[in-house]
Short mmCIF file of C-alpha atoms in Angstrom, two decimals:
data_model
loop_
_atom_site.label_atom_id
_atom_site.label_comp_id
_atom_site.label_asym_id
_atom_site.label_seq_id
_atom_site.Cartn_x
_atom_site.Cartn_y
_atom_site.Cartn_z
CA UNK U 194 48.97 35.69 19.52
CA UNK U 195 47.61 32.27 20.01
CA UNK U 196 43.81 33.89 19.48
CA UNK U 197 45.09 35.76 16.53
CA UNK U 198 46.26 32.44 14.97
CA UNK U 199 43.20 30.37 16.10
CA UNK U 200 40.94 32.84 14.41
CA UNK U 201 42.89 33.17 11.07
CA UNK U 202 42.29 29.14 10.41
CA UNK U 203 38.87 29.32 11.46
CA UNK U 204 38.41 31.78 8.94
CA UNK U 205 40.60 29.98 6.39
CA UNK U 206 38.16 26.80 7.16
CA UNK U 207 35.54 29.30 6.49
CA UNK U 208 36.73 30.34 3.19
CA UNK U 209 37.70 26.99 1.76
CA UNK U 210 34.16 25.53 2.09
CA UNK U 211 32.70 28.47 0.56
CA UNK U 212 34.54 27.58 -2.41
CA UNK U 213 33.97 24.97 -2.55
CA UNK U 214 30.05 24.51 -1.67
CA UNK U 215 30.33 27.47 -4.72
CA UNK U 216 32.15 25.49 -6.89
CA UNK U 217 29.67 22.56 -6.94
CA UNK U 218 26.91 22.95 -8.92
CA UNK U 219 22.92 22.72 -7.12
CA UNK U 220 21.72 18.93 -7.73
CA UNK U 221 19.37 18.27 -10.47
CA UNK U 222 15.90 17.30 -8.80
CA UNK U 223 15.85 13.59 -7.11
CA UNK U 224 15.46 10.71 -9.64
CA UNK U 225 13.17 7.26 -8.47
CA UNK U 226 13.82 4.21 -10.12
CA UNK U 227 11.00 1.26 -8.92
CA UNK U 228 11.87 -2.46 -9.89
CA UNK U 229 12.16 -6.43 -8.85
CA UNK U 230 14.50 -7.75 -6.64
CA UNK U 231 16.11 -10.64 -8.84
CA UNK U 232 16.64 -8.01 -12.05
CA UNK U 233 18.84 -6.57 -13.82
CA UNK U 234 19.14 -2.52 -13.05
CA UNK U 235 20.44 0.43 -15.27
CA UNK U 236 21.09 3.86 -12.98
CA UNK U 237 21.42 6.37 -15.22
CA UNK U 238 20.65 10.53 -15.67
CA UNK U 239 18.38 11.88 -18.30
CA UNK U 240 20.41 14.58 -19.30
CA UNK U 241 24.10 14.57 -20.90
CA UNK U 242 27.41 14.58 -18.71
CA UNK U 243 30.01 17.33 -18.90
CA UNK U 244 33.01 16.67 -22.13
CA UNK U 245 35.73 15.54 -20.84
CA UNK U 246 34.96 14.97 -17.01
CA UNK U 247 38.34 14.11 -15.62
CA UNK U 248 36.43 12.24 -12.75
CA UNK U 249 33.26 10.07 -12.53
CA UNK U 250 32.33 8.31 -8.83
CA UNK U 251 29.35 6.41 -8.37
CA UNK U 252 28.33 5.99 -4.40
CA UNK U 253 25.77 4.61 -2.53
CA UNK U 254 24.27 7.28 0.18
CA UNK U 255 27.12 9.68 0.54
CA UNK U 256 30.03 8.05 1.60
CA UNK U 257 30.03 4.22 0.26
CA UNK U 258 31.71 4.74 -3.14
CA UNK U 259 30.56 2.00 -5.89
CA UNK U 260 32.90 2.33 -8.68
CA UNK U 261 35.48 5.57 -9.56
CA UNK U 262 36.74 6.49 -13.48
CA UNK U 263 39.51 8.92 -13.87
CA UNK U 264 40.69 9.42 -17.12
CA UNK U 265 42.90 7.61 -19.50
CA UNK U 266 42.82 4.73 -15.81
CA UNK U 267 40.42 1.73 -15.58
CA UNK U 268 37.34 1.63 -13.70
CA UNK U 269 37.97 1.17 -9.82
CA UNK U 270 35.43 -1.17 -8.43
CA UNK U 271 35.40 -0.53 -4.35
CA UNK U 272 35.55 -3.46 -2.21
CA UNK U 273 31.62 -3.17 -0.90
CA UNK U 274 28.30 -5.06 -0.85
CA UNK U 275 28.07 -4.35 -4.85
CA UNK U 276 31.28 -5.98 -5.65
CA UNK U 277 31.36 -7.92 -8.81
CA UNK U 278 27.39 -6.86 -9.53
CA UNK U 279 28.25 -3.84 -11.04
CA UNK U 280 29.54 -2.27 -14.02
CA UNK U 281 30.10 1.15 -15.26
CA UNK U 282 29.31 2.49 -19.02
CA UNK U 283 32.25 4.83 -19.86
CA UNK U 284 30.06 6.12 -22.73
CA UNK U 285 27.25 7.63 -20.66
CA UNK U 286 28.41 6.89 -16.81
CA UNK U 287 25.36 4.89 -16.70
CA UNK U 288 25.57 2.12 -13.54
CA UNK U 289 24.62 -1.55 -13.85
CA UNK U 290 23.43 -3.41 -11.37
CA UNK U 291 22.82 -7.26 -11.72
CA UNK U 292 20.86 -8.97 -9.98
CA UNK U 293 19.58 -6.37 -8.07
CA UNK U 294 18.55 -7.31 -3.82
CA UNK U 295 16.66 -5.88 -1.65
CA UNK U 296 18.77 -4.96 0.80
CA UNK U 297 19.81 -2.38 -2.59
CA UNK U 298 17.52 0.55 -1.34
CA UNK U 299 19.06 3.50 -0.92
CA UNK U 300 19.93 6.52 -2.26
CA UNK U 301 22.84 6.89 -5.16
CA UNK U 302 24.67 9.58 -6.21
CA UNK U 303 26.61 10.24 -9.46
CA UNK U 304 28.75 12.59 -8.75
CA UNK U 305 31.16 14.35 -12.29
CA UNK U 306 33.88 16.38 -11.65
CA UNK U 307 35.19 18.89 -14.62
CA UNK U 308 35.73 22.14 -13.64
CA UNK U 309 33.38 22.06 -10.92
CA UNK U 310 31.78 19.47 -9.16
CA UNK U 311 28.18 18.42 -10.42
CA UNK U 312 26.37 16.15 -8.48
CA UNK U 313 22.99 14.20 -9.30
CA UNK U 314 20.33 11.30 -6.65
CA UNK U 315 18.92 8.39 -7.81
CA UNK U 316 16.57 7.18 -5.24
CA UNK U 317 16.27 3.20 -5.57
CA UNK U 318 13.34 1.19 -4.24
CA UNK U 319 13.48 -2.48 -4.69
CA UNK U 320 10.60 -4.27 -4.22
CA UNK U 321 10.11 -8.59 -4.07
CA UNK U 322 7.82 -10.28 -6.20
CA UNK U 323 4.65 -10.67 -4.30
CA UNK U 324 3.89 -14.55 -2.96
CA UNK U 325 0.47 -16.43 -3.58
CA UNK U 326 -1.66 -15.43 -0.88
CA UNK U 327 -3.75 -17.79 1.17
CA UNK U 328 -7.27 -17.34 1.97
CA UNK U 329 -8.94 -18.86 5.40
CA UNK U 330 -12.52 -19.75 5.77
CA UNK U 331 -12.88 -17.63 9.41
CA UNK U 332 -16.72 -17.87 9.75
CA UNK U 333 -19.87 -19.18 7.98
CA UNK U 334 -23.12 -18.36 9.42
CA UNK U 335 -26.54 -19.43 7.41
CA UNK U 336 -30.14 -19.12 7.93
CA UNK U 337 -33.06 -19.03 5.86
CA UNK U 338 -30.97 -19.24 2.93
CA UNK U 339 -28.36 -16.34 3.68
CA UNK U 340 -25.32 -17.01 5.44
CA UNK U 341 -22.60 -14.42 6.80
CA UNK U 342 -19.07 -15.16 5.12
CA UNK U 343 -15.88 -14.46 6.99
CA UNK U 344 -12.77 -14.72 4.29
CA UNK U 345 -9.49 -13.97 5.40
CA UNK U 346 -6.20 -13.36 2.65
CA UNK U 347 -2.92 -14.18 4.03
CA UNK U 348 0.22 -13.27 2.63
CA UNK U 349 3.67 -13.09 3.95
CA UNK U 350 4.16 -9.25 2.81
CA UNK U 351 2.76 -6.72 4.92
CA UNK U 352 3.46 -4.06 1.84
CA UNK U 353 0.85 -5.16 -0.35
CA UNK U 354 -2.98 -3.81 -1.54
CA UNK U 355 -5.73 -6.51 -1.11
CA UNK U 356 -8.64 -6.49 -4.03
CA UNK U 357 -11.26 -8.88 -3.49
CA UNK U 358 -13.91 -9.58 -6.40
CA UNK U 359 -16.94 -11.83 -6.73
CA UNK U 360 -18.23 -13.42 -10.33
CA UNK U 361 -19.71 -9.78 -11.37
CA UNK U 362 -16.76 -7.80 -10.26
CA UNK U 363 -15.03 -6.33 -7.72
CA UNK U 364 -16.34 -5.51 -4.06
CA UNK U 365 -16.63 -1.69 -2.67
CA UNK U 366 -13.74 -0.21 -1.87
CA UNK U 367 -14.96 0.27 1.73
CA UNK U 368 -14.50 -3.95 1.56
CA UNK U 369 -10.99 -3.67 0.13
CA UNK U 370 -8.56 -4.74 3.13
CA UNK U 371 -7.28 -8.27 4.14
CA UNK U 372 -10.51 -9.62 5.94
CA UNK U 373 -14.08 -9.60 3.25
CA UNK U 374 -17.11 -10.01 5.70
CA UNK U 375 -20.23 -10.36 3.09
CA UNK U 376 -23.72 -11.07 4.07
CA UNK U 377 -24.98 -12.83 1.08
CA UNK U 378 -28.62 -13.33 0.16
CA UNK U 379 -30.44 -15.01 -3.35
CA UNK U 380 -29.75 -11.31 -4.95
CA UNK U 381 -26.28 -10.96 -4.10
CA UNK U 382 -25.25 -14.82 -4.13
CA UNK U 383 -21.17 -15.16 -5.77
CA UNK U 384 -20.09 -18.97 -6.99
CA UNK U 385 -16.61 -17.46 -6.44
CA UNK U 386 -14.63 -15.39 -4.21
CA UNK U 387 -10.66 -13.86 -5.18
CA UNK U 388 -8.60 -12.37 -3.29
CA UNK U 389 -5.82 -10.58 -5.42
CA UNK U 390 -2.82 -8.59 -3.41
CA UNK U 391 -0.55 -6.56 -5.31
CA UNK U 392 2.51 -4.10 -5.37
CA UNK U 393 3.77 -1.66 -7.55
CA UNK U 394 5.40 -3.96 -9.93
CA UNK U 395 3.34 -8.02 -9.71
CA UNK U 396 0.36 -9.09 -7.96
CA UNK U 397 -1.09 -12.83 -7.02
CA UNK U 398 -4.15 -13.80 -6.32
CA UNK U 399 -6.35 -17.20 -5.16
CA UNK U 400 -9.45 -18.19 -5.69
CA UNK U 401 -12.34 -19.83 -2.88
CA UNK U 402 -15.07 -21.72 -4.99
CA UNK U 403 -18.31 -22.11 -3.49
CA UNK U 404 -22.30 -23.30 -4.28
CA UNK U 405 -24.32 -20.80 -3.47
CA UNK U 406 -25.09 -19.60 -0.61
CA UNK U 407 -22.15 -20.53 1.16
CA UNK U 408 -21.21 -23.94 0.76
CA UNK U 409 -17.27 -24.71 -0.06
CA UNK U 410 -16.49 -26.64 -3.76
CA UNK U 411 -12.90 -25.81 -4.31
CA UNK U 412 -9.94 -23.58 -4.24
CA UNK U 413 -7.34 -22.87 -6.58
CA UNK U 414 -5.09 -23.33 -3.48
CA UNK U 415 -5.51 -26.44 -1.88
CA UNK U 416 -4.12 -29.70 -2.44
CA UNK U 417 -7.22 -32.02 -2.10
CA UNK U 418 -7.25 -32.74 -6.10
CA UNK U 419 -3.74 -33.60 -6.47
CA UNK U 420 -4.40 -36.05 -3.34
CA UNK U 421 -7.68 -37.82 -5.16
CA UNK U 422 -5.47 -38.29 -8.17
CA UNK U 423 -2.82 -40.03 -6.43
CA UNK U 424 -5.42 -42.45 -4.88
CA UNK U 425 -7.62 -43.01 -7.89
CA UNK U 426 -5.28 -43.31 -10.34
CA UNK U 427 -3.41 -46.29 -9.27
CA UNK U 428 -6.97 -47.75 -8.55
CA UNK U 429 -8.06 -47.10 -12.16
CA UNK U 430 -5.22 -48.62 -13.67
CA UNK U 431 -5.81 -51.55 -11.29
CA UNK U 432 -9.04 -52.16 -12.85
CA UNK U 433 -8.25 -52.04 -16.11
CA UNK U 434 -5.80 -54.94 -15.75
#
């Protein structure tokens, strides 16, 4: 009797999910959204939501609920990380997001409930603004009026793409990673050397300055200008008392 029993809600379990994986509708295809940590985000689908959902539930993965609508009842606003950085458009469900951090990433789902349940991912990657980089003088080698140049960039991202260039233009690719090692000679000789790292969304770059072959004149990074100012200024105006 008790095996009877036991199998009849197993295969009441059974039927329920069917229904309801049945009643909800396949996903549209995954959505990507790309932007700046420090903006202000808009989740939304292309396409147009049911009339009259009687249910609308933003979440972030599959269980943290953002916000919840029911009909003809406010917006619900779920105590979570996105608490008072969020609002919901009734008009088009659409989910704002402001600012937007980086600890944001994720997946979201919109999920609309009508007569079935219709579910659609937004995948969210936030990305920081990329800092200045720093480039380091590693090595400087000359003879005869070559010299072997050792350039290090230095940034505190490890997600970036490095592009160094020279006064006529960028380097080989084969040359494009943090560390430039150049041999340069009278035909290839550069009075400059940048080194720009980038992401999806901003880049940075810095600037060595040098007379040819290899001798250092200035960099768009150091401080050594601002310095000479401070000392020759006062001096100047000393002497023209």
């Amino acid at each position: 009797m008790y095996s009877i029993r036991r199998n009849w809600f197993l295969t009441l379990d059974l039927l329920l999910l069917s229904l309801l994986v049945t009643s909800m509708q396949a996903e549209s295809s995954e959505l990507e959204k790309i932007v700046l940590s420090g903006s202000n985000v808009t989740l939304q689908i292309s396409e147009s939501l049911p009339e009259n959902a009687t249910s609308v539930t933003w979440l972030y993965t599959i269980k943290q609920k953002i916000v919840e609508y029911e009909k003809s009842r406010p917006p619900k606003y779920f105590d979570s990380a996105f608490k008072d950085r969020v609002k919901l458009d009734l008009q088009n469900a659409a989910l704002h997001i402001y600012p937007v951090r980086k600890g944001d990433n994720g997946t979201y789902y919109l999920r609309v409930i009508k007569d079935a349940i219709k579910q659609w991912k937004i995948s969210l990657k936030v990305l920081d603004p990329v800092p200045m980089p720093i480039i380091n003088i590693e090595k400087i080698e000359e003879s005869d009026g070559n010299c072997y140049l050792k350039l290090s960039c230095v940034v505190e991202d490890p997600f970036v793409d490095y592009l160094w260039y020279k006064d006529s233009g960028p380097f080989p690719m084969e040359l494009q990673r943090s560390t430039l090692e150049v041999t340069v000679t009278p035909h290839n000789q550069s009075k400059s050397y940048t080194c720009q790292v980038s992401n999806l969304l901003s880049s940075k770059n810095n600037t060595l300055y040098f007379t040819p072959p290899c001798t250092l004149a200035r960099s768009t990074g150091v401080t050594w200008m601002t310095n000479w100012l401070l000392v020759m200024v006062p001096t100047i105006l000393v002497l023209l008392i």
